[in-house]
Amino acid sequence: MEIPRIEIPQIQIKQIFIPRTRAWELYPTTLDIIDKPKIDYPVVNIPSFEPLEYLPDKFIPTDPVKQPEQKQTAIPKTPEYKLPVKKDKEFFIKCPDDKDLRIGMYASEDRLEKVIGHKISEEDGKTCITLFEESRFVDRWIPSAPLLVSTSLIAITAASSPLIANLLKNLIKTAIKKLTKKKDKST
């Protein structure tokens, strides 16, 4: 099978005159601000790229750049969590417990009994018993030394403040009288 030859007729393209019109001259703007466009563009260096010349004859092979060694940081291990084991029987009993009175404290505000110790009951071995002792008269009715000193200082201050106020009042009155007399004499 033979391919037929296709002939293309010669086409002539005529030159057509297209007038260059300036739209801004034909259609004037309605705003006074906008006028003929200014075509004063600054000189700009257009970026360009110049490829490297590759000449295999003049090519000098180089060793690849060695990368610095990076130390791997140790990843911290997550702590293991163990669930608390429930005990049926406790071997050691906490005595005194958090809810028991401490040694040296009084059982009530009346200060009739004082805590002297604790012991575990001999019957079942699971109960903490608080040991009390009758308090002395001095402990019951006379307060401690720091409390006695601070209370007496407050009482002395409260009792002497009216006396001090009267003295200050008389001193201030005499000072004001003297100052007003000096002022009257000077004018």
CSV table of N, CA and C in Angstrom, one decimal, residues 64-169:
chain,number,residue,atom,x,y,z
A,64,PRO,N,32.8,14.2,48.5
A,64,PRO,CA,31.6,14.8,49.1
A,64,PRO,C,31.9,15.4,50.5
A,65,VAL,N,31.1,16.4,50.8
A,65,VAL,CA,31.3,17.0,52.1
A,65,VAL,C,30.8,16.1,53.2
A,66,LYS,N,31.7,15.9,54.3
A,66,LYS,CA,31.3,15.0,55.4
A,66,LYS,C,30.3,15.8,56.3
A,67,GLN,N,29.3,15.1,56.6
A,67,GLN,CA,28.3,15.7,57.5
A,67,GLN,C,28.7,15.4,59.0
A,68,PRO,N,28.6,16.4,59.9
A,68,PRO,CA,29.0,16.2,61.3
A,68,PRO,C,28.1,15.1,61.9
A,69,GLU,N,28.7,14.3,62.8
A,69,GLU,CA,27.9,13.3,63.4
A,69,GLU,C,27.0,13.9,64.5
A,70,GLN,N,25.8,13.4,64.5
A,70,GLN,CA,24.8,13.9,65.5
A,70,GLN,C,24.6,12.8,66.5
A,71,LYS,N,24.7,13.2,67.8
A,71,LYS,CA,24.5,12.3,68.9
A,71,LYS,C,23.0,12.1,69.1
A,72,GLN,N,22.6,10.9,69.3
A,72,GLN,CA,21.2,10.7,69.6
A,72,GLN,C,21.0,10.8,71.1
A,73,THR,N,20.0,11.6,71.4
A,73,THR,CA,19.7,11.8,72.8
A,73,THR,C,18.9,10.6,73.3
A,74,ALA,N,19.2,10.3,74.5
A,74,ALA,CA,18.5,9.1,75.1
A,74,ALA,C,17.0,9.5,75.4
A,75,ILE,N,16.1,8.6,75.0
A,75,ILE,CA,14.7,8.9,75.3
A,75,ILE,C,14.4,8.4,76.7
A,76,PRO,N,13.9,9.3,77.5
A,76,PRO,CA,13.6,8.8,78.9
A,76,PRO,C,12.5,7.8,78.9
A,77,LYS,N,12.7,6.8,79.8
A,77,LYS,CA,11.7,5.8,79.9
A,77,LYS,C,10.6,6.2,80.8
A,78,THR,N,9.4,5.8,80.5
A,78,THR,CA,8.2,6.2,81.3
A,78,THR,C,8.3,5.3,82.5
A,79,PRO,N,8.0,6.0,83.7
A,79,PRO,CA,8.0,5.2,84.9
A,79,PRO,C,6.9,4.2,85.0
A,80,GLU,N,7.1,3.1,85.5
A,80,GLU,CA,6.1,2.0,85.6
A,80,GLU,C,5.2,2.3,86.8
A,81,TYR,N,3.9,2.2,86.7
A,81,TYR,CA,3.0,2.5,87.7
A,81,TYR,C,2.4,1.1,88.2
A,82,LYS,N,2.5,0.9,89.5
A,82,LYS,CA,2.0,-0.3,90.0
A,82,LYS,C,0.8,0.0,90.9
A,83,LEU,N,-0.3,-0.7,90.6
A,83,LEU,CA,-1.5,-0.5,91.4
A,83,LEU,C,-1.3,-0.9,92.8
A,84,PRO,N,-1.8,-0.2,93.8
A,84,PRO,CA,-1.6,-0.6,95.2
A,84,PRO,C,-2.4,-1.9,95.4
A,85,VAL,N,-1.7,-2.7,96.2
A,85,VAL,CA,-2.3,-4.0,96.5
A,85,VAL,C,-3.2,-3.9,97.8
A,86,LYS,N,-4.4,-4.4,97.7
A,86,LYS,CA,-5.3,-4.3,98.8
A,86,LYS,C,-4.9,-5.4,99.8
A,87,LYS,N,-4.7,-5.0,101.1
A,87,LYS,CA,-4.4,-6.0,102.1
A,87,LYS,C,-5.6,-6.3,102.9
A,88,ASP,N,-5.7,-7.6,103.2
A,88,ASP,CA,-6.9,-8.0,104.0
A,88,ASP,C,-6.6,-7.7,105.5
A,89,LYS,N,-5.4,-7.9,105.9
A,89,LYS,CA,-5.0,-7.7,107.3
A,89,LYS,C,-3.8,-6.8,107.3
A,90,GLU,N,-3.8,-5.8,108.1
A,90,GLU,CA,-2.6,-4.9,108.2
A,90,GLU,C,-1.7,-5.5,109.3
A,91,PHE,N,-0.5,-5.6,109.0
A,91,PHE,CA,0.5,-6.1,110.0
A,91,PHE,C,0.8,-5.1,111.0
A,92,PHE,N,1.1,-3.8,110.6
A,92,PHE,CA,1.4,-2.7,111.5
A,92,PHE,C,0.2,-1.8,111.6
A,93,ILE,N,-0.2,-1.5,112.8
A,93,ILE,CA,-1.3,-0.5,113.0
A,93,ILE,C,-0.7,0.8,113.3
A,94,LYS,N,-1.2,1.9,112.7
A,94,LYS,CA,-0.7,3.2,112.9
A,94,LYS,C,-1.2,3.8,114.2
A,95,CYS,N,-0.4,4.0,115.2
A,95,CYS,CA,-0.8,4.4,116.5
A,95,CYS,C,0.2,5.5,117.0
A,96,PRO,N,-0.1,6.7,117.1
A,96,PRO,CA,-1.5,7.4,117.0
A,96,PRO,C,-1.8,7.6,115.6
A,97,ASP,N,-3.1,7.5,115.3
A,97,ASP,CA,-3.6,7.8,113.9
A,97,ASP,C,-3.7,9.3,113.7
A,98,ASP,N,-4.1,9.7,112.5
A,98,ASP,CA,-4.2,11.1,112.2
A,98,ASP,C,-5.3,11.8,113.0
A,99,LYS,N,-6.4,11.0,113.3
A,99,LYS,CA,-7.5,11.6,114.0
A,99,LYS,C,-7.3,11.6,115.5
A,100,ASP,N,-6.3,10.9,116.1
A,100,ASP,CA,-6.1,10.9,117.5
A,100,ASP,C,-5.4,12.2,118.0
A,101,LEU,N,-5.5,12.5,119.2
A,101,LEU,CA,-4.9,13.7,119.8
A,101,LEU,C,-3.4,13.4,120.0
A,102,ARG,N,-2.6,14.4,119.9
A,102,ARG,CA,-1.2,14.3,120.0
A,102,ARG,C,-0.8,14.4,121.5
A,103,ILE,N,0.4,14.0,121.8
A,103,ILE,CA,0.9,14.0,123.2
A,103,ILE,C,1.1,15.4,123.7
A,104,GLY,N,0.5,15.8,124.9
A,104,GLY,CA,0.6,17.1,125.4
A,104,GLY,C,-0.6,17.9,125.1
A,105,MET,N,-1.5,17.5,124.3
A,105,MET,CA,-2.8,18.2,124.0
A,105,MET,C,-3.8,17.9,125.1
A,106,TYR,N,-4.7,18.8,125.3
A,106,TYR,CA,-5.8,18.6,126.3
A,106,TYR,C,-7.0,18.0,125.6
A,107,ALA,N,-7.7,17.2,126.4
A,107,ALA,CA,-8.9,16.5,125.8
A,107,ALA,C,-10.1,17.4,125.5
A,108,SER,N,-10.2,18.5,126.3
A,108,SER,CA,-11.3,19.4,126.1
A,108,SER,C,-10.8,20.8,126.4
A,109,GLU,N,-11.7,21.8,126.3
A,109,GLU,CA,-11.3,23.2,126.6
A,109,GLU,C,-11.2,23.4,128.1
A,110,ASP,N,-11.8,22.6,128.8
A,110,ASP,CA,-11.7,22.7,130.3
A,110,ASP,C,-10.4,22.4,130.9
A,111,ARG,N,-9.6,21.7,130.1
A,111,ARG,CA,-8.2,21.3,130.5
A,111,ARG,C,-8.2,20.4,131.7
A,112,LEU,N,-9.1,19.5,131.7
A,112,LEU,CA,-9.2,18.6,132.9
A,112,LEU,C,-8.2,17.4,132.7
A,113,GLU,N,-8.1,16.9,131.5
A,113,GLU,CA,-7.2,15.8,131.2
A,113,GLU,C,-6.2,16.1,130.1
A,114,LYS,N,-5.0,15.5,130.2
A,114,LYS,CA,-3.9,15.8,129.3
A,114,LYS,C,-3.5,14.5,128.6
A,115,VAL,N,-3.2,14.4,127.4
A,115,VAL,CA,-2.7,13.2,126.7
A,115,VAL,C,-1.3,13.0,127.0
A,116,ILE,N,-1.0,11.7,127.5
A,116,ILE,CA,0.4,11.4,127.9
A,116,ILE,C,1.0,10.3,127.0
A,117,GLY,N,0.1,9.6,126.2
A,117,GLY,CA,0.7,8.6,125.3
A,117,GLY,C,-0.4,7.8,124.6
A,118,HIS,N,0.0,6.8,123.8
A,118,HIS,CA,-0.9,5.9,123.1
A,118,HIS,C,-0.5,4.5,123.2
A,119,LYS,N,-1.4,3.6,123.1
A,119,LYS,CA,-1.0,2.2,123.1
A,119,LYS,C,-2.0,1.4,122.3
A,120,ILE,N,-1.6,0.2,121.8
A,120,ILE,CA,-2.5,-0.6,121.0
A,120,ILE,C,-3.2,-1.6,122.0
A,121,SER,N,-4.5,-1.8,121.7
A,121,SER,CA,-5.3,-2.6,122.7
A,121,SER,C,-4.8,-4.0,122.6
A,122,GLU,N,-4.9,-4.7,123.8
A,122,GLU,CA,-4.4,-6.1,123.9
A,122,GLU,C,-5.4,-7.1,123.4
A,123,GLU,N,-6.7,-6.7,123.4
A,123,GLU,CA,-7.8,-7.6,123.0
A,123,GLU,C,-7.7,-8.0,121.6
A,124,ASP,N,-7.8,-7.0,120.7
A,124,ASP,CA,-7.9,-7.4,119.3
A,124,ASP,C,-6.6,-6.9,118.5
A,125,GLY,N,-5.8,-6.0,119.1
A,125,GLY,CA,-4.5,-5.6,118.5
A,125,GLY,C,-4.7,-4.7,117.3
A,126,LYS,N,-5.9,-4.1,117.1
A,126,LYS,CA,-6.2,-3.2,116.0
A,126,LYS,C,-6.6,-1.8,116.4
A,127,THR,N,-6.8,-1.6,117.6
A,127,THR,CA,-7.4,-0.3,118.1
A,127,THR,C,-6.3,0.4,118.8
A,128,CYS,N,-6.2,1.7,118.6
A,128,CYS,CA,-5.2,2.6,119.3
A,128,CYS,C,-5.9,3.3,120.4
A,129,ILE,N,-5.4,3.1,121.6
A,129,ILE,CA,-6.0,3.7,122.8
A,129,ILE,C,-5.2,4.9,123.2
A,130,THR,N,-5.9,6.0,123.5
A,130,THR,CA,-5.2,7.2,124.0
A,130,THR,C,-5.1,7.2,125.5
A,131,LEU,N,-4.0,7.5,126.1
A,131,LEU,CA,-3.8,7.5,127.5
A,131,LEU,C,-3.8,8.9,128.0
A,132,PHE,N,-4.7,9.1,129.1
A,132,PHE,CA,-4.9,10.5,129.6
A,132,PHE,C,-4.3,10.5,131.1
A,133,GLU,N,-4.1,11.7,131.5
A,133,GLU,CA,-3.7,12.0,132.9
A,133,GLU,C,-4.4,13.2,133.4
A,134,GLU,N,-4.7,13.3,134.6
A,134,GLU,CA,-5.4,14.4,135.2
A,134,GLU,C,-4.4,15.6,135.2
A,135,SER,N,-4.9,16.8,134.7
A,135,SER,CA,-4.0,17.9,134.7
A,135,SER,C,-3.9,18.6,136.0
A,136,ARG,N,-2.8,19.3,136.3
A,136,ARG,CA,-2.6,20.0,137.5
A,136,ARG,C,-3.4,21.3,137.6
A,137,PHE,N,-3.5,21.9,138.7
A,137,PHE,CA,-4.2,23.1,138.9
A,137,PHE,C,-3.5,24.3,138.2
A,138,VAL,N,-2.2,24.3,138.2
A,138,VAL,CA,-1.5,25.4,137.6
A,138,VAL,C,-1.7,25.3,136.0
A,139,ASP,N,-1.6,24.1,135.5
A,139,ASP,CA,-1.8,23.9,134.0
A,139,ASP,C,-3.2,24.3,133.6
A,140,ARG,N,-4.2,24.0,134.5
A,140,ARG,CA,-5.6,24.2,134.2
A,140,ARG,C,-5.9,25.7,134.2
A,141,TRP,N,-5.4,26.5,135.2
A,141,TRP,CA,-5.9,27.9,135.4
A,141,TRP,C,-4.9,29.0,135.0
A,142,ILE,N,-3.6,28.7,135.1
A,142,ILE,CA,-2.6,29.7,134.8
A,142,ILE,C,-2.1,29.5,133.3
A,143,PRO,N,-2.2,30.5,132.5
A,143,PRO,CA,-1.8,30.4,131.1
A,143,PRO,C,-0.3,30.3,131.0
A,144,SER,N,0.2,29.9,129.8
A,144,SER,CA,1.7,29.8,129.6
A,144,SER,C,2.3,31.2,129.6
A,145,ALA,N,3.6,31.2,129.8
A,145,ALA,CA,4.4,32.5,130.0
A,145,ALA,C,4.2,33.4,128.8
A,146,PRO,N,4.4,33.0,127.5
A,146,PRO,CA,4.2,34.0,126.4
A,146,PRO,C,2.8,34.5,126.3
A,147,LEU,N,1.8,33.7,126.6
A,147,LEU,CA,0.4,34.2,126.6
A,147,LEU,C,0.2,35.2,127.7
A,148,LEU,N,0.8,34.9,128.9
A,148,LEU,CA,0.6,35.8,130.0
A,148,LEU,C,1.3,37.2,129.8
A,149,VAL,N,2.5,37.2,129.2
A,149,VAL,CA,3.2,38.4,128.9
A,149,VAL,C,2.4,39.3,127.8
A,150,SER,N,2.0,38.6,126.7
A,150,SER,CA,1.3,39.4,125.7
A,150,SER,C,0.0,40.0,126.2
A,151,THR,N,-0.7,39.2,127.0
A,151,THR,CA,-2.0,39.7,127.6
A,151,THR,C,-1.8,40.9,128.5
A,152,SER,N,-0.7,40.8,129.4
A,152,SER,CA,-0.5,41.8,130.3
A,152,SER,C,0.0,43.1,129.6
A,153,LEU,N,0.7,43.0,128.5
A,153,LEU,CA,1.1,44.2,127.8
A,153,LEU,C,-0.1,44.9,127.1
A,154,ILE,N,-1.0,44.1,126.6
A,154,ILE,CA,-2.2,44.7,126.0
A,154,ILE,C,-3.0,45.4,127.1
A,155,ALA,N,-3.1,44.8,128.3
A,155,ALA,CA,-3.9,45.4,129.4
A,155,ALA,C,-3.2,46.7,129.8
A,156,ILE,N,-1.9,46.7,130.0
A,156,ILE,CA,-1.2,47.9,130.4
A,156,ILE,C,-1.4,49.1,129.4
A,157,THR,N,-1.3,48.7,128.1
A,157,THR,CA,-1.5,49.7,127.1
A,157,THR,C,-2.9,50.3,127.1
A,158,ALA,N,-3.9,49.4,127.2
A,158,ALA,CA,-5.3,49.9,127.3
A,158,ALA,C,-5.5,50.7,128.5
A,159,ALA,N,-5.0,50.4,129.6
A,159,ALA,CA,-5.2,51.2,130.8
A,159,ALA,C,-4.5,52.5,130.8
A,160,SER,N,-3.3,52.6,130.2
A,160,SER,CA,-2.6,53.9,130.3
A,160,SER,C,-2.9,54.8,129.1
A,161,SER,N,-3.6,54.4,128.1
A,161,SER,CA,-3.8,55.2,126.9
A,161,SER,C,-4.7,56.5,127.3
A,162,PRO,N,-5.7,56.4,128.2
A,162,PRO,CA,-6.4,57.7,128.5
A,162,PRO,C,-5.5,58.7,129.2
A,163,LEU,N,-4.6,58.2,130.1
A,163,LEU,CA,-3.7,59.1,130.7
A,163,LEU,C,-2.7,59.8,129.8
A,164,ILE,N,-2.2,59.0,128.8
A,164,ILE,CA,-1.3,59.6,127.8
A,164,ILE,C,-2.0,60.5,126.9
A,165,ALA,N,-3.3,60.2,126.6
A,165,ALA,CA,-4.1,61.1,125.7
A,165,ALA,C,-4.3,62.5,126.4
A,166,ASN,N,-4.6,62.5,127.7
A,166,ASN,CA,-4.8,63.7,128.5
A,166,ASN,C,-3.5,64.6,128.5
A,167,LEU,N,-2.4,64.0,128.7
A,167,LEU,CA,-1.1,64.7,128.7
A,167,LEU,C,-0.8,65.3,127.3
A,168,LEU,N,-1.0,64.5,126.3
A,168,LEU,CA,-0.8,65.0,124.9
A,168,LEU,C,-1.8,66.1,124.6
A,169,LYS,N,-3.0,66.0,125.0
A,169,LYS,CA,-4.0,67.1,124.8
A,169,LYS,C,-3.6,68.4,125.4
